[in-house]
Coordinates of C-alpha atoms in Angstrom, one line a residue:
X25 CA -4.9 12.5 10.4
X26 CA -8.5 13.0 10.7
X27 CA -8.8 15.8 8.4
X28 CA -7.3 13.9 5.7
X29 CA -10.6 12.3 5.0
X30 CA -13.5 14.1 4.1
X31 CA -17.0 13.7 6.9
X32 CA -20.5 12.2 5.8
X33 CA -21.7 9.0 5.6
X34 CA -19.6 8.0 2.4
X35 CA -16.7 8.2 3.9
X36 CA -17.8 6.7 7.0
X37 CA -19.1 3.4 5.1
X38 CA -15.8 3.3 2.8
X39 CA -13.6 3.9 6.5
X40 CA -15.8 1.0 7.4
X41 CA -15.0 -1.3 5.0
X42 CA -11.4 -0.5 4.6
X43 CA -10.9 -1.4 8.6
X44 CA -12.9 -4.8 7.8
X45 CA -10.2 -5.6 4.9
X46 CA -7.2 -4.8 7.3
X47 CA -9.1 -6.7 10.2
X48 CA -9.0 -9.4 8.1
X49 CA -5.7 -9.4 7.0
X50 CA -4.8 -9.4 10.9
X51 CA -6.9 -11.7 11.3
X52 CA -5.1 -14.3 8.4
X53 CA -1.3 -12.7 9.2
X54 CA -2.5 -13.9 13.3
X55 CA -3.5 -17.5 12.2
X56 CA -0.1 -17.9 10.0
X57 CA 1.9 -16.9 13.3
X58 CA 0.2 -18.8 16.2
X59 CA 2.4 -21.6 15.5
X60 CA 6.0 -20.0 15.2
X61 CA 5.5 -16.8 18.3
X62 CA 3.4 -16.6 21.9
X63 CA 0.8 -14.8 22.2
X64 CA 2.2 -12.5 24.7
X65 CA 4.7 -11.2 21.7
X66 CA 2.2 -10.4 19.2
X67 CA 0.1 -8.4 21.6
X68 CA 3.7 -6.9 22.6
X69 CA 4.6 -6.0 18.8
X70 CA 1.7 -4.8 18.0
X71 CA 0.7 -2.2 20.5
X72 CA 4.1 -0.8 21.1
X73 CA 3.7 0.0 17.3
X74 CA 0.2 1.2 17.7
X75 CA 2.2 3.9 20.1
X76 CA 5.1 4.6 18.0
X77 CA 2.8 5.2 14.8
X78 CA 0.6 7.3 16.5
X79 CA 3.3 9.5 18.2
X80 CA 5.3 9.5 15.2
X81 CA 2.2 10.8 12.8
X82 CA 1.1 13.4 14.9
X83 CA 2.7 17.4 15.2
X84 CA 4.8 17.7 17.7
X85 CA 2.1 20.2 19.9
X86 CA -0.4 17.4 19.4
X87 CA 2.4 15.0 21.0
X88 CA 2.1 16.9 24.3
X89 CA -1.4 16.5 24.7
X90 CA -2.0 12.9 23.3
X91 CA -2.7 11.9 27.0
X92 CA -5.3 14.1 27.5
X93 CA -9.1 12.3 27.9
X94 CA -12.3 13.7 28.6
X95 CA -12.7 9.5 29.7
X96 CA -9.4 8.3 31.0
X97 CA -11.4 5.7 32.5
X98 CA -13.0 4.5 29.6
X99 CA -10.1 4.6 27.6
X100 CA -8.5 2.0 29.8
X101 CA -11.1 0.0 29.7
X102 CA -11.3 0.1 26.3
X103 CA -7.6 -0.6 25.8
X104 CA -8.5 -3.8 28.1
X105 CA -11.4 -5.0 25.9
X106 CA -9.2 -4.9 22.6
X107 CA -6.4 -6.9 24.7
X108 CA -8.9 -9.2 25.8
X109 CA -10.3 -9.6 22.2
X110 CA -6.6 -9.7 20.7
X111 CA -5.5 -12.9 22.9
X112 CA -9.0 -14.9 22.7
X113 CA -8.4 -14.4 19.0
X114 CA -5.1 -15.4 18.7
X115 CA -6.2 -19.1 20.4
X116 CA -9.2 -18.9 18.2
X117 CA -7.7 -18.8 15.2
X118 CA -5.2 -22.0 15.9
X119 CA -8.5 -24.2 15.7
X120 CA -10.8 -22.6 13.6
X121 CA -10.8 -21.7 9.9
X122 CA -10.9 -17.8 9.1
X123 CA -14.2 -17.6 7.8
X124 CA -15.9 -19.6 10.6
X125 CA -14.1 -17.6 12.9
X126 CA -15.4 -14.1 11.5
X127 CA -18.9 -15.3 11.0
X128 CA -19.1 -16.2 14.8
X129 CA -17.8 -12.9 15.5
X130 CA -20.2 -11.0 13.4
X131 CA -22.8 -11.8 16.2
X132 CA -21.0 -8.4 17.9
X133 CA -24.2 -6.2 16.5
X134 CA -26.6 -8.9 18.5
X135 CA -25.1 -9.4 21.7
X136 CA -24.8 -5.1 21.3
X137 CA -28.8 -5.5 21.7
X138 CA -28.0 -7.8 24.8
X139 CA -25.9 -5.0 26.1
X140 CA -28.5 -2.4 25.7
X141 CA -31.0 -4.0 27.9
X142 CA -28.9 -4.5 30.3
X143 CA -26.8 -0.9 30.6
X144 CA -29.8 0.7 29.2
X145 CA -32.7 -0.8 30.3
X146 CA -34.1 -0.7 27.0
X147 CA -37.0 -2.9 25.3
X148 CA -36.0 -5.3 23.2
X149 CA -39.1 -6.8 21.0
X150 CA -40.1 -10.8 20.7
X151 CA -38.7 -10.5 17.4
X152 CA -35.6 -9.0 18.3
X153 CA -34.9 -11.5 20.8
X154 CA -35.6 -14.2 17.8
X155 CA -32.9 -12.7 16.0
X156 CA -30.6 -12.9 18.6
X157 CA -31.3 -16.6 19.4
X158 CA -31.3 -17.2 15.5
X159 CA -27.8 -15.4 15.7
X160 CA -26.5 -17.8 18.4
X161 CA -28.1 -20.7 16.7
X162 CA -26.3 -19.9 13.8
X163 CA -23.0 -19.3 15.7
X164 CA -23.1 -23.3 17.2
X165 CA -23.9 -24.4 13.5
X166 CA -20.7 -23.2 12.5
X167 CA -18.6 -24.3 15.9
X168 CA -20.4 -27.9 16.3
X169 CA -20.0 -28.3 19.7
X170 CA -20.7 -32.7 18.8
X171 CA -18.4 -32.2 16.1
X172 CA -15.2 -34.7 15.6
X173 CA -13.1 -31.4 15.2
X174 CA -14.2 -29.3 18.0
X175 CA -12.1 -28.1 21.0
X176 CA -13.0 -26.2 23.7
X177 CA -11.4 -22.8 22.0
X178 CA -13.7 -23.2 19.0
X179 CA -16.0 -22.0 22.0
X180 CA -13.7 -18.7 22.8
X181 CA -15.2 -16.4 19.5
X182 CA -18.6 -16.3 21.9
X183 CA -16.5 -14.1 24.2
X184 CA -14.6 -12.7 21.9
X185 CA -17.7 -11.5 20.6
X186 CA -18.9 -9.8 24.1
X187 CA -15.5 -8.1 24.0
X188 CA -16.2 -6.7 21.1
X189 CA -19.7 -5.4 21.7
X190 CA -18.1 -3.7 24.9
X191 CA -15.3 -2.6 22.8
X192 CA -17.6 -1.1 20.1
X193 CA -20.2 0.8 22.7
X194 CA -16.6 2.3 24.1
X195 CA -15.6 3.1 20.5
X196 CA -18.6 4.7 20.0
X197 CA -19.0 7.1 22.8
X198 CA -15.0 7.9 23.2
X199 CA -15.1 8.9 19.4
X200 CA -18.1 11.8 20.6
X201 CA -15.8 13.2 23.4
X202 CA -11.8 12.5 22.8
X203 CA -9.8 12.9 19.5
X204 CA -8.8 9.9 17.2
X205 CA -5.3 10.1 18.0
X206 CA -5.9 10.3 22.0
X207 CA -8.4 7.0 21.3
X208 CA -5.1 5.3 19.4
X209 CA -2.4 6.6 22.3
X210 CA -4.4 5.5 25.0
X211 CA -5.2 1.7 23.3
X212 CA -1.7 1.1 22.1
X213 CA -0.1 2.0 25.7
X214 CA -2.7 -0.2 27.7
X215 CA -1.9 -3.1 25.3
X216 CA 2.4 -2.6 25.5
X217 CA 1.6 -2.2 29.2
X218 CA -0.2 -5.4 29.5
X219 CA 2.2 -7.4 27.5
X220 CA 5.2 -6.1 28.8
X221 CA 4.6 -7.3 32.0
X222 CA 4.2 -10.8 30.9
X223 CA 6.8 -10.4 28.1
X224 CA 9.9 -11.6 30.2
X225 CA 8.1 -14.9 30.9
X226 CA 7.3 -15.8 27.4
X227 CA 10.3 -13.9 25.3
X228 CA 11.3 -16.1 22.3
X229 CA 12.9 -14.6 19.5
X230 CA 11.4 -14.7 15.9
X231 CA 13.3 -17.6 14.0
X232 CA 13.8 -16.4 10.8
X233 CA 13.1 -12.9 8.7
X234 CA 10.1 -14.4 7.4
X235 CA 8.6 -14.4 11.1
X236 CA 9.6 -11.1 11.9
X237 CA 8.2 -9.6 8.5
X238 CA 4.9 -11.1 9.4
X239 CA 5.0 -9.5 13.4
X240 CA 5.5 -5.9 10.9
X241 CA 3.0 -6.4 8.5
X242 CA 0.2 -7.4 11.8
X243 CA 1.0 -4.4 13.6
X244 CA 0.6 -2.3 10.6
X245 CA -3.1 -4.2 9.8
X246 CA -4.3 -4.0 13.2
X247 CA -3.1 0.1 13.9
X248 CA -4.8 1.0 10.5
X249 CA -7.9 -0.8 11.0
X250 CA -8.4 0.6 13.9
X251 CA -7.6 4.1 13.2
X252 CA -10.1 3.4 10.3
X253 CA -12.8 2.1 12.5
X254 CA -12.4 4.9 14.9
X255 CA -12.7 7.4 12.0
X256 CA -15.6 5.5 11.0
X257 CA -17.1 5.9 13.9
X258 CA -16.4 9.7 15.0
X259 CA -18.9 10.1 10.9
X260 CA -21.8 8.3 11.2
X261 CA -24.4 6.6 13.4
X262 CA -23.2 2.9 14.3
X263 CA -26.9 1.8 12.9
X264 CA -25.7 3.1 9.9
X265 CA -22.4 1.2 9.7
X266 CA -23.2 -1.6 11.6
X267 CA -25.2 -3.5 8.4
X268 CA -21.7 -3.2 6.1
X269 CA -19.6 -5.0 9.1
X270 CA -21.5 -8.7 7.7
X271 CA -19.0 -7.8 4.3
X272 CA -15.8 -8.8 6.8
X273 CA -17.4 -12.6 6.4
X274 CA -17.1 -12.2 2.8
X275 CA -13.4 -11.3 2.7
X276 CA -12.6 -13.7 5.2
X277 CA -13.7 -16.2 3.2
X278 CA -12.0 -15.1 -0.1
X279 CA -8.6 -14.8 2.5
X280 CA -8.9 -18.3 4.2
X281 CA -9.8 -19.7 0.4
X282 CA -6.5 -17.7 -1.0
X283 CA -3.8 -18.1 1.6
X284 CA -5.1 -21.5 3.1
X285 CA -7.2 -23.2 0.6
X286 CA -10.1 -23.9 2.9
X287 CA -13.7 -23.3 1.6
X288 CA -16.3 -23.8 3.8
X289 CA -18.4 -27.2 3.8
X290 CA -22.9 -26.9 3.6
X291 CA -23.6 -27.2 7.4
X292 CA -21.0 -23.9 8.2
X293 CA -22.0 -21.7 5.7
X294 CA -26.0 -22.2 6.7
X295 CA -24.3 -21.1 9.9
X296 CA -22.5 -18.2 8.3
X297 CA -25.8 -17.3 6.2
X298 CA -28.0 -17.8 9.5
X299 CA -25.5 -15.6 11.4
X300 CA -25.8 -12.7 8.2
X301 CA -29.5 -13.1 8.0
X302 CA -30.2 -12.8 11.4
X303 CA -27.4 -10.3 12.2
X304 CA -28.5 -7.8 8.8
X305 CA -32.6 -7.9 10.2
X306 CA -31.4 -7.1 13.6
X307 CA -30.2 -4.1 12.3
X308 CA -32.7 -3.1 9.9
X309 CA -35.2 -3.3 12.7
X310 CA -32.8 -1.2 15.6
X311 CA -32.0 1.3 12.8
X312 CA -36.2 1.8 12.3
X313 CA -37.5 1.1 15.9
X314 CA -35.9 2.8 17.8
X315 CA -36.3 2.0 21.3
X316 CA -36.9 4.4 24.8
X317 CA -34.1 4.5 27.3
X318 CA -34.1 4.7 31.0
X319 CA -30.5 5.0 31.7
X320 CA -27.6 7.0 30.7
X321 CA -24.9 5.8 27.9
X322 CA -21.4 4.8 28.3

């Protein structure tokens, strides 16, 4: 699977933004099904496909050694983090409108500079720290926590957004030491696992074709995206990528204005454009400064 597109940082950036467009697409097939399955099935669905595909795509000596890991450990860990990330999205997504939603979790890069100092030990600079303020500033623009709208799960993308940074860092450092296909093993059998434990609590079946060719079309969004991140990954620096991840704000916006009609009003997109502004400098400045490190990665 991996060799099927070419290395260098081309590819990587064009990975990059193909995972964005199928991470949106999850992201607006996952907001159309909230209301008609539980949450527990669409995690359910969608891993147990992630496993399938994976074991179905692969020769059948690579099958026999899927399960082996350099980082068992961190592979379950990471499986746990995209679980984590899959359910606070799913409630997310009920009360806020798709482009919001990604915006908020765009701040991923920023709270990675959070995550640094504190696993790292690294120096972050005043202006750094600026950026990330300016990031979450930008972030309670868009939720208005005094707003007539809000609920409290217009407040779950903020740790949705520290999943993600964890999930990333994992991404990042599993991608140096396991193959893809281990990576997409490992994730989609800690995710069935997870939700097959609840699933005989919250078991309801699909009501109509309709529903059940959404479930399909989700799983396959979600297992390509990731694949495609992962490849992205395993090709180039994440200071490279990182900047082209604020272009998943821009098709969330054309989604949630094609399939729901909603465009967002002045005050959220100052808070979208603080959140890009803030986000895009961030990295600028960690791709040229870099910073010393006491501690050891990941």
């Amino acid at each position: 699977m991996r060799s099927l597109i070419p290395s260098g940082k081309p590819a990587a950036i064009g990975c990059t933004l193909a995972a964005l467009a199928f991470f949106v697409s999850l992201d607006t097939t996952t907001k159309v099904l909230a209301a008609a399955v539980p949450v527990v099935m669409v995690v359910w669905f969608r891993y147990l496909f992630q496993v399938l595909l994976t074991v179905a795509t692969v020769t059948t000596p690579r099958r026999r050694t899927l399960h082996h890991s350099r980082r068992p450990g961190l592979q379950v860990l990471r499986g746990l983090m995209l679980v984590m990330a899959t359910v606070i999205a799913f409630y997310s997504l009920k009360v806020m409108p798709i482009a919001e939603f990604t915006a908020v979790v765009t701040l991923t890069p920023l709270f990675v500079t959070l995550l640094a100092v504190w696993r790292l030990d690294e120096r972050v600079t005043p202006l750094e720290w600026l950026l990330v303020l300016g990031g979450l500033v930008g972030a309670l623009v868009v939720i208005r926590p005094t707003h007539d709208l809000f609920h409290w799960a217009t407040l779950l993308p903020l740790l949705l957004v520290l999943c993600n940074a964890l999930f990333q860092m994992l991404t990042r450092r599993l991608a140096e030491v396991d193959d893809v296909t281990t990576t997409q093993f490992y994730t989609g059998c800690v995710g069935t696992l997870a939700a097959t434990l609840l699933l005989p609590w919250t078991w309801q079946t699909p009501p109509s074709l309709h529903v059940w060719g959404l479930l399909l079309l989700l799983c396959v969004f979600g297992s390509i995206g990731h694949l495609l991140l992962i490849m992205a990954y395993a090709r180039a620096p994440v200071a490279t990528l990182t900047p082209f991840l604020y272009f998943q704000i821009v098709f969330a916006g054309v989604s949630g204005w094609f399939v729901f009609g909603h465009v967002p009003d002045l005050t959220a997109f100052a808070g979208i454009t603080l959140i890009g502004l803030c986000g895009s400098l961030g990295t600028w400045l960690a791709a040229r400064m870099p910073h010393p490190s006491k501690g050891a990665p990941l």
